[in-house]
PDB file of C-alpha atoms in Angstrom:
ATOM      1  CA  MET A   1      10.093  40.440 -19.289  1.00  0.00           C
ATOM      2  CA  ASP A   2       6.294  40.580 -19.414  1.00  0.00           C
ATOM      3  CA  PRO A   3       4.822  40.108 -15.867  1.00  0.00           C
ATOM      4  CA  PHE A   4       2.400  37.384 -17.039  1.00  0.00           C
ATOM      5  CA  ASN A   5       5.313  35.531 -18.629  1.00  0.00           C
ATOM      6  CA  ILE A   6       7.142  35.630 -15.273  1.00  0.00           C
ATOM      7  CA  ILE A   7       4.038  34.261 -13.523  1.00  0.00           C
ATOM      8  CA  LYS A   8       3.760  31.486 -16.124  1.00  0.00           C
ATOM      9  CA  ILE A   9       7.401  30.507 -15.586  1.00  0.00           C
ATOM     10  CA  ILE A  10       6.927  30.465 -11.801  1.00  0.00           C
ATOM     11  CA  MET A  11       3.794  28.315 -12.130  1.00  0.00           C
ATOM     12  CA  ALA A  12       5.612  25.936 -14.488  1.00  0.00           C
ATOM     13  CA  ILE A  13       8.419  25.537 -11.926  1.00  0.00           C
ATOM     14  CA  ILE A  14       5.852  24.833  -9.196  1.00  0.00           C
ATOM     15  CA  THR A  15       4.181  22.253 -11.455  1.00  0.00           C
ATOM     16  CA  VAL A  16       7.539  20.556 -12.058  1.00  0.00           C
ATOM     17  CA  ILE A  17       8.267  20.366  -8.323  1.00  0.00           C
ATOM     18  CA  ILE A  18       4.815  18.994  -7.487  1.00  0.00           C
ATOM     19  CA  ALA A  19       4.898  16.383 -10.278  1.00  0.00           C
ATOM     20  CA  ILE A  20       8.385  15.130  -9.403  1.00  0.00           C
ATOM     21  CA  THR A  21       7.600  15.001  -5.667  1.00  0.00           C
ATOM     22  CA  VAL A  22       4.322  13.134  -6.201  1.00  0.00           C
ATOM     23  CA  GLY A  23       5.905  10.782  -8.746  1.00  0.00           C
ATOM     24  CA  PHE A  24       8.697   9.698  -6.419  1.00  0.00           C
ATOM     25  CA  HIS A  25       6.245   9.299  -3.549  1.00  0.00           C
ATOM     26  CA  VAL A  26       3.945   7.085  -5.615  1.00  0.00           C
ATOM     27  CA  ILE A  27       6.739   4.791  -6.805  1.00  0.00           C
ATOM     28  CA  ARG A  28       8.103   4.481  -3.254  1.00  0.00           C
ATOM     29  CA  LEU A  29       4.710   3.238  -2.058  1.00  0.00           C
ATOM     30  CA  ASN A  30       4.976   0.138  -4.266  1.00  0.00           C
ATOM     31  CA  PRO A  31       7.845   0.161  -6.796  1.00  0.00           C
ATOM     32  CA  LYS A  32       6.845  -3.213  -8.279  1.00  0.00           C
ATOM     33  CA  ASP A  33       3.174  -2.466  -8.910  1.00  0.00           C
ATOM     34  CA  LEU A  34       2.457  -1.736 -12.578  1.00  0.00           C
ATOM     35  CA  LEU A  35      -0.197   0.867 -11.753  1.00  0.00           C
ATOM     36  CA  ASN A  36       2.249   2.786  -9.566  1.00  0.00           C
ATOM     37  CA  ILE A  37       4.870   2.545 -12.304  1.00  0.00           C
ATOM     38  CA  TRP A  38       2.598   3.984 -15.000  1.00  0.00           C
ATOM     39  CA  PHE A  39       1.311   6.771 -12.780  1.00  0.00           C
ATOM     40  CA  THR A  40       4.928   7.590 -11.907  1.00  0.00           C
ATOM     41  CA  ILE A  41       5.740   7.701 -15.624  1.00  0.00           C
ATOM     42  CA  PHE A  42       2.757  10.029 -16.026  1.00  0.00           C
ATOM     43  CA  PHE A  43       4.102  12.355 -13.325  1.00  0.00           C
ATOM     44  CA  ILE A  44       7.701  12.231 -14.548  1.00  0.00           C
ATOM     45  CA  SER A  45       6.650  12.844 -18.164  1.00  0.00           C
ATOM     46  CA  SER A  46       4.609  15.831 -16.993  1.00  0.00           C
ATOM     47  CA  SER A  47       7.454  17.201 -14.908  1.00  0.00           C
ATOM     48  CA  LEU A  48      10.045  16.795 -17.676  1.00  0.00           C
ATOM     49  CA  GLY A  49       7.671  18.378 -20.192  1.00  0.00           C
ATOM     50  CA  PHE A  50       7.055  21.391 -18.003  1.00  0.00           C
ATOM     51  CA  LEU A  51      10.727  21.606 -16.970  1.00  0.00           C
ATOM     52  CA  ILE A  52      11.779  21.898 -20.615  1.00  0.00           C
ATOM     53  CA  TYR A  53       8.799  24.185 -21.194  1.00  0.00           C
ATOM     54  CA  THR A  54      10.097  26.433 -18.401  1.00  0.00           C
ATOM     55  CA  ILE A  55      13.668  26.384 -19.676  1.00  0.00           C
ATOM     56  CA  TYR A  56      12.888  27.433 -23.230  1.00  0.00           C
ATOM     57  CA  HIS A  57      10.693  30.289 -21.980  1.00  0.00           C
ATOM     58  CA  LEU A  58      13.761  31.644 -20.168  1.00  0.00           C
ATOM     59  CA  ILE A  59      15.978  31.656 -23.261  1.00  0.00           C
ATOM     60  CA  LEU A  60      16.002  35.203 -24.590  1.00  0.00           C
ATOM     61  CA  ASN A  61      19.367  35.277 -26.362  1.00  0.00           C
ATOM     62  CA  ASN A  62      19.444  32.082 -28.436  1.00  0.00           C
ATOM     63  CA  PRO A  63      16.336  31.624 -30.638  1.00  0.00           C
ATOM     64  CA  GLN A  64      17.818  28.650 -32.537  1.00  0.00           C
ATOM     65  CA  ILE A  65      17.513  26.312 -29.560  1.00  0.00           C
ATOM     66  CA  ILE A  66      13.923  27.144 -28.614  1.00  0.00           C
ATOM     67  CA  ILE A  67      12.040  25.092 -31.221  1.00  0.00           C
ATOM     68  CA  PRO A  68      14.047  21.860 -30.582  1.00  0.00           C
ATOM     69  CA  LEU A  69      13.323  22.264 -26.865  1.00  0.00           C
ATOM     70  CA  MET A  70       9.663  23.005 -27.571  1.00  0.00           C
ATOM     71  CA  ILE A  71       9.324  19.832 -29.658  1.00  0.00           C
ATOM     72  CA  THR A  72      11.037  17.795 -26.915  1.00  0.00           C
ATOM     73  CA  ALA A  73       8.598  19.177 -24.335  1.00  0.00           C
ATOM     74  CA  HIS A  74       5.610  18.197 -26.470  1.00  0.00           C
ATOM     75  CA  ILE A  75       6.979  14.689 -26.974  1.00  0.00           C
ATOM     76  CA  PHE A  76       6.954  14.316 -23.185  1.00  0.00           C
ATOM     77  CA  PHE A  77       3.432  15.771 -23.095  1.00  0.00           C
ATOM     78  CA  ASN A  78       2.360  13.161 -25.653  1.00  0.00           C
ATOM     79  CA  PHE A  79       3.638  10.435 -23.371  1.00  0.00           C
ATOM     80  CA  VAL A  80       1.519  11.879 -20.560  1.00  0.00           C
ATOM     81  CA  PHE A  81      -1.599  10.802 -22.468  1.00  0.00           C
ATOM     82  CA  ILE A  82      -0.080   7.415 -23.347  1.00  0.00           C
ATOM     83  CA  SER A  83       0.724   6.690 -19.703  1.00  0.00           C
ATOM     84  CA  LEU A  84      -2.837   7.616 -18.695  1.00  0.00           C
ATOM     85  CA  MET A  85      -4.154   5.135 -21.232  1.00  0.00           C
ATOM     86  CA  MET A  86      -1.857   2.476 -19.799  1.00  0.00           C
ATOM     87  CA  THR A  87      -3.279   3.045 -16.289  1.00  0.00           C
ATOM     88  CA  VAL A  88      -6.709   2.225 -17.721  1.00  0.00           C
ATOM     89  CA  PHE A  89      -5.410  -0.998 -19.283  1.00  0.00           C
ATOM     90  CA  VAL A  90      -3.663  -2.002 -16.042  1.00  0.00           C
ATOM     91  CA  LEU A  91      -6.835  -1.489 -14.003  1.00  0.00           C
ATOM     92  CA  GLU A  92      -9.193  -3.069 -16.549  1.00  0.00           C
ATOM     93  CA  LYS A  93      -7.076  -5.949 -17.818  1.00  0.00           C
ATOM     94  CA  PHE A  94      -4.657  -8.382 -16.271  1.00  0.00           C
ATOM     95  CA  LYS A  95      -1.260  -6.729 -15.890  1.00  0.00           C
ATOM     96  CA  LYS A  96       0.341  -9.156 -18.316  1.00  0.00           C
ATOM     97  CA  ALA A  97      -2.336  -8.371 -20.907  1.00  0.00           C
ATOM     98  CA  ALA A  98      -1.856  -4.618 -20.399  1.00  0.00           C
ATOM     99  CA  MET A  99       1.816  -4.940 -21.424  1.00  0.00           C
ATOM    100  CA  SER A 100       1.026  -7.112 -24.452  1.00  0.00           C
ATOM    101  CA  LEU A 101       1.521  -6.066 -28.057  1.00  0.00           C
ATOM    102  CA  LYS A 102      -2.218  -5.423 -28.397  1.00  0.00           C
ATOM    103  CA  TYR A 103      -2.302  -2.720 -25.712  1.00  0.00           C
ATOM    104  CA  PHE A 104       1.237  -1.544 -24.967  1.00  0.00           C
ATOM    105  CA  GLY A 105       2.337  -2.029 -28.573  1.00  0.00           C
ATOM    106  CA  SER A 106      -0.604  -0.042 -29.956  1.00  0.00           C
ATOM    107  CA  MET A 107       0.116   2.775 -27.501  1.00  0.00           C
ATOM    108  CA  MET A 108       3.760   2.934 -28.574  1.00  0.00           C
ATOM    109  CA  LEU A 109       2.679   3.129 -32.215  1.00  0.00           C
ATOM    110  CA  LEU A 110       0.248   5.922 -31.366  1.00  0.00           C
ATOM    111  CA  PHE A 111       2.968   7.736 -29.417  1.00  0.00           C
ATOM    112  CA  PHE A 112       5.224   7.587 -32.488  1.00  0.00           C
ATOM    113  CA  LEU A 113       2.469   8.969 -34.716  1.00  0.00           C
ATOM    114  CA  MET A 114       1.703  11.740 -32.213  1.00  0.00           C
ATOM    115  CA  SER A 115       5.343  12.809 -32.126  1.00  0.00           C
ATOM    116  CA  VAL A 116       6.667  12.405 -35.657  1.00  0.00           C
ATOM    117  CA  GLY A 117       4.469  15.212 -36.989  1.00  0.00           C
ATOM    118  CA  TYR A 118       6.510  17.803 -35.106  1.00  0.00           C
ATOM    119  CA  PHE A 119       9.401  16.957 -37.437  1.00  0.00           C
ATOM    120  CA  ILE A 120       7.206  17.324 -40.538  1.00  0.00           C
ATOM    121  CA  TRP A 121       5.120  20.368 -39.581  1.00  0.00           C
ATOM    122  CA  ILE A 122       7.830  22.157 -37.657  1.00  0.00           C
ATOM    123  CA  PRO A 123       6.713  24.896 -35.219  1.00  0.00           C
ATOM    124  CA  LYS A 124       8.108  28.400 -35.564  1.00  0.00           C
ATOM    125  CA  LEU A 125       9.140  31.084 -33.119  1.00  0.00           C
ATOM    126  CA  ASP A 126       7.272  34.409 -33.232  1.00  0.00           C
ATOM    127  CA  MET A 127      10.257  36.708 -33.726  1.00  0.00           C
ATOM    128  CA  ASP A 128       8.233  39.902 -33.243  1.00  0.00           C
ATOM    129  CA  ARG A 129       7.201  38.862 -29.732  1.00  0.00           C
ATOM    130  CA  TYR A 130      10.659  37.441 -29.100  1.00  0.00           C
ATOM    131  CA  ALA A 131      12.058  40.933 -29.678  1.00  0.00           C
ATOM    132  CA  ASP A 132       9.840  42.011 -26.756  1.00  0.00           C
ATOM    133  CA  ASP A 133      11.322  39.230 -24.555  1.00  0.00           C
ATOM    134  CA  ILE A 134       8.287  36.961 -24.956  1.00  0.00           C
ATOM    135  CA  VAL A 135       8.846  33.375 -26.105  1.00  0.00           C
ATOM    136  CA  ASP A 136       5.843  32.420 -28.221  1.00  0.00           C
ATOM    137  CA  THR A 137       5.887  29.394 -30.543  1.00  0.00           C
ATOM    138  CA  ASN A 138       3.403  28.750 -33.339  1.00  0.00           C
ATOM    139  CA  THR A 139       2.568  25.213 -34.474  1.00  0.00           C
ATOM    140  CA  PRO A 140       1.245  24.765 -38.058  1.00  0.00           C
ATOM    141  CA  ILE A 141      -2.530  24.696 -37.844  1.00  0.00           C
ATOM    142  CA  GLU A 142      -3.007  21.284 -39.506  1.00  0.00           C
ATOM    143  CA  TRP A 143      -0.745  19.540 -37.015  1.00  0.00           C
ATOM    144  CA  LEU A 144      -2.099  21.534 -34.068  1.00  0.00           C
ATOM    145  CA  ILE A 145      -5.641  20.454 -34.928  1.00  0.00           C
ATOM    146  CA  PHE A 146      -4.593  16.806 -35.352  1.00  0.00           C
ATOM    147  CA  ILE A 147      -2.655  16.586 -32.090  1.00  0.00           C
ATOM    148  CA  THR A 148      -5.424  18.411 -30.233  1.00  0.00           C
ATOM    149  CA  LEU A 149      -8.048  15.981 -31.533  1.00  0.00           C
ATOM    150  CA  VAL A 150      -5.946  12.920 -30.618  1.00  0.00           C
ATOM    151  CA  ARG A 151      -5.183  14.195 -27.120  1.00  0.00           C
ATOM    152  CA  THR A 152      -8.826  15.145 -26.612  1.00  0.00           C
ATOM    153  CA  ALA A 153     -10.027  11.711 -27.775  1.00  0.00           C
ATOM    154  CA  LEU A 154      -7.595   9.954 -25.432  1.00  0.00           C
ATOM    155  CA  SER A 155      -8.678  12.208 -22.558  1.00  0.00           C
ATOM    156  CA  ILE A 156     -12.367  11.504 -23.130  1.00  0.00           C
ATOM    157  CA  TYR A 157     -11.696   7.771 -23.338  1.00  0.00           C
ATOM    158  CA  VAL A 158      -9.669   7.742 -20.108  1.00  0.00           C
ATOM    159  CA  VAL A 159     -12.234   9.815 -18.196  1.00  0.00           C
ATOM    160  CA  TYR A 160     -15.078   7.620 -19.467  1.00  0.00           C
ATOM    161  CA  LYS A 161     -13.286   4.405 -18.483  1.00  0.00           C
ATOM    162  CA  TYR A 162     -12.504   5.684 -14.983  1.00  0.00           C
ATOM    163  CA  ALA A 163     -16.115   6.803 -14.563  1.00  0.00           C
ATOM    164  CA  MET A 164     -17.285   3.297 -15.489  1.00  0.00           C
ATOM    165  CA  MET A 165     -14.774   1.659 -13.157  1.00  0.00           C
ATOM    166  CA  THR A 166     -15.949   3.650 -10.144  1.00  0.00           C
ATOM    167  CA  ARG A 167     -19.366   2.022 -10.495  1.00  0.00           C
ATOM    168  CA  LYS A 168     -18.107  -1.558 -10.486  1.00  0.00           C
ATOM    169  CA  LEU A 169     -15.394  -1.675  -7.833  1.00  0.00           C
ATOM    170  CA  GLU A 170     -15.608  -2.610  -4.171  1.00  0.00           C
ATOM    171  CA  GLU A 171     -15.721   0.192  -1.588  1.00  0.00           C
ATOM    172  CA  ASP A 172     -12.018   0.560  -0.644  1.00  0.00           C
ATOM    173  CA  THR A 173     -10.769   0.255  -4.199  1.00  0.00           C
ATOM    174  CA  LYS A 174     -13.646   2.424  -5.380  1.00  0.00           C
ATOM    175  CA  LYS A 175     -12.524   5.331  -3.177  1.00  0.00           C
ATOM    176  CA  ARG A 176      -9.010   5.156  -4.591  1.00  0.00           C
ATOM    177  CA  VAL A 177     -10.205   5.051  -8.188  1.00  0.00           C
ATOM    178  CA  GLN A 178     -12.629   7.907  -7.505  1.00  0.00           C
ATOM    179  CA  TRP A 179      -9.668  10.100  -6.496  1.00  0.00           C
ATOM    180  CA  PHE A 180      -7.772   8.918  -9.576  1.00  0.00           C
ATOM    181  CA  PHE A 181     -10.855   9.851 -11.591  1.00  0.00           C
ATOM    182  CA  ILE A 182     -11.043  13.342 -10.072  1.00  0.00           C
ATOM    183  CA  GLY A 183      -7.318  13.874 -10.547  1.00  0.00           C
ATOM    184  CA  ILE A 184      -7.336  12.701 -14.146  1.00  0.00           C
ATOM    185  CA  ILE A 185     -10.271  14.973 -14.962  1.00  0.00           C
ATOM    186  CA  PHE A 186      -8.352  17.983 -13.642  1.00  0.00           C
ATOM    187  CA  ALA A 187      -5.084  16.891 -15.277  1.00  0.00           C
ATOM    188  CA  THR A 188      -6.612  16.263 -18.694  1.00  0.00           C
ATOM    189  CA  ILE A 189      -8.682  19.452 -18.585  1.00  0.00           C
ATOM    190  CA  GLY A 190      -5.504  21.302 -17.624  1.00  0.00           C
ATOM    191  CA  MET A 191      -3.598  19.833 -20.559  1.00  0.00           C
ATOM    192  CA  PHE A 192      -6.466  20.740 -22.884  1.00  0.00           C
ATOM    193  CA  ILE A 193      -6.595  24.298 -21.517  1.00  0.00           C
ATOM    194  CA  ASN A 194      -2.844  24.510 -22.097  1.00  0.00           C
ATOM    195  CA  LEU A 195      -3.372  23.496 -25.729  1.00  0.00           C
ATOM    196  CA  VAL A 196      -6.060  26.176 -26.091  1.00  0.00           C
ATOM    197  CA  GLY A 197      -3.706  28.708 -24.528  1.00  0.00           C
ATOM    198  CA  GLY A 198      -1.037  27.781 -27.057  1.00  0.00           C
ATOM    199  CA  PHE A 199      -3.556  27.952 -29.899  1.00  0.00           C
ATOM    200  CA  LEU A 200      -4.703  31.440 -28.813  1.00  0.00           C
ATOM    201  CA  SER A 201      -1.199  32.567 -27.720  1.00  0.00           C
ATOM    202  CA  SER A 202      -2.715  33.445 -24.331  1.00  0.00           C
ATOM    203  CA  ILE A 203      -0.316  33.414 -21.386  1.00  0.00           C
ATOM    204  CA  VAL A 204      -3.185  33.869 -18.898  1.00  0.00           C
ATOM    205  CA  ILE A 205      -4.933  30.710 -20.162  1.00  0.00           C
ATOM    206  CA  GLU A 206      -1.659  28.782 -19.911  1.00  0.00           C
ATOM    207  CA  ILE A 207      -1.265  29.931 -16.276  1.00  0.00           C
ATOM    208  CA  ILE A 208      -4.788  28.702 -15.481  1.00  0.00           C
ATOM    209  CA  ALA A 209      -3.917  25.372 -17.133  1.00  0.00           C
ATOM    210  CA  LEU A 210      -0.903  24.898 -14.866  1.00  0.00           C
ATOM    211  CA  ILE A 211      -2.999  25.536 -11.747  1.00  0.00           C
ATOM    212  CA  VAL A 212      -5.633  23.003 -12.866  1.00  0.00           C
ATOM    213  CA  ILE A 213      -2.942  20.386 -13.601  1.00  0.00           C
ATOM    214  CA  ASP A 214      -1.438  20.871 -10.122  1.00  0.00           C
ATOM    215  CA  ILE A 215      -4.853  20.257  -8.528  1.00  0.00           C
ATOM    216  CA  GLY A 216      -5.215  17.065 -10.566  1.00  0.00           C
ATOM    217  CA  THR A 217      -1.762  15.810  -9.575  1.00  0.00           C
ATOM    218  CA  LEU A 218      -2.510  16.262  -5.873  1.00  0.00           C
ATOM    219  CA  ALA A 219      -5.887  14.521  -6.241  1.00  0.00           C
ATOM    220  CA  ILE A 220      -4.217  11.466  -7.796  1.00  0.00           C
ATOM    221  CA  LEU A 221      -1.738  11.413  -4.897  1.00  0.00           C
ATOM    222  CA  LYS A 222      -4.714  11.409  -2.508  1.00  0.00           C
ATOM    223  CA  GLY A 223      -5.937   8.242  -4.202  1.00  0.00           C
ATOM    224  CA  PHE A 224      -2.647   6.477  -3.578  1.00  0.00           C
ATOM    225  CA  MET A 225      -2.680   7.528   0.076  1.00  0.00           C
ATOM    226  CA  ILE A 226      -5.931   5.642   0.733  1.00  0.00           C
ATOM    227  CA  LYS A 227      -5.140   2.264   2.244  1.00  0.00           C
TER     228      LYS A 227
END
């Protein structure tokens, strides 16, 4: 197996471990708080996405199963962005309003639209690289552009909203949200870098993306540790 592919798999495993560990820690801090719940969903969605991502990159003798696993991983990645949006609604709106049809319902509709395209424009496995023990999937360009634009728009919106919130909150809460803000910047940039890596079929870029996402995850945890 290509050495960079091995490094990518190792980094994906590390990302899974960090996300699961942080997610369980956050929910244990306050299992009834809606913000904790949505950040935990964010971490768990990330960890499941990268776990499946890791698994299908290890499959070198059964090409038929790789694309279904790849699509499943990206569905979890889509929910990462939805859960980030929900954290904004929880912090900005009353918790009951955040779970209303207007906010939660619209996010579920968007999640459906972001995921259904994978069953219309179905990704393909690069069989030439697969023969060299490298798992490389190619998403049809029209769907790749669409999903990249949607994820980018959601990321920009979330980062903007957190930046605005840090200016308006009281000191203790402000420090927490500032760490959330830092973490979300790293996490969203990491997800975007990962998309670019997939678009360019660059394993090195995907490795960098995983490192950036791990930094973001730990920064968000720091926010929850502030009393």
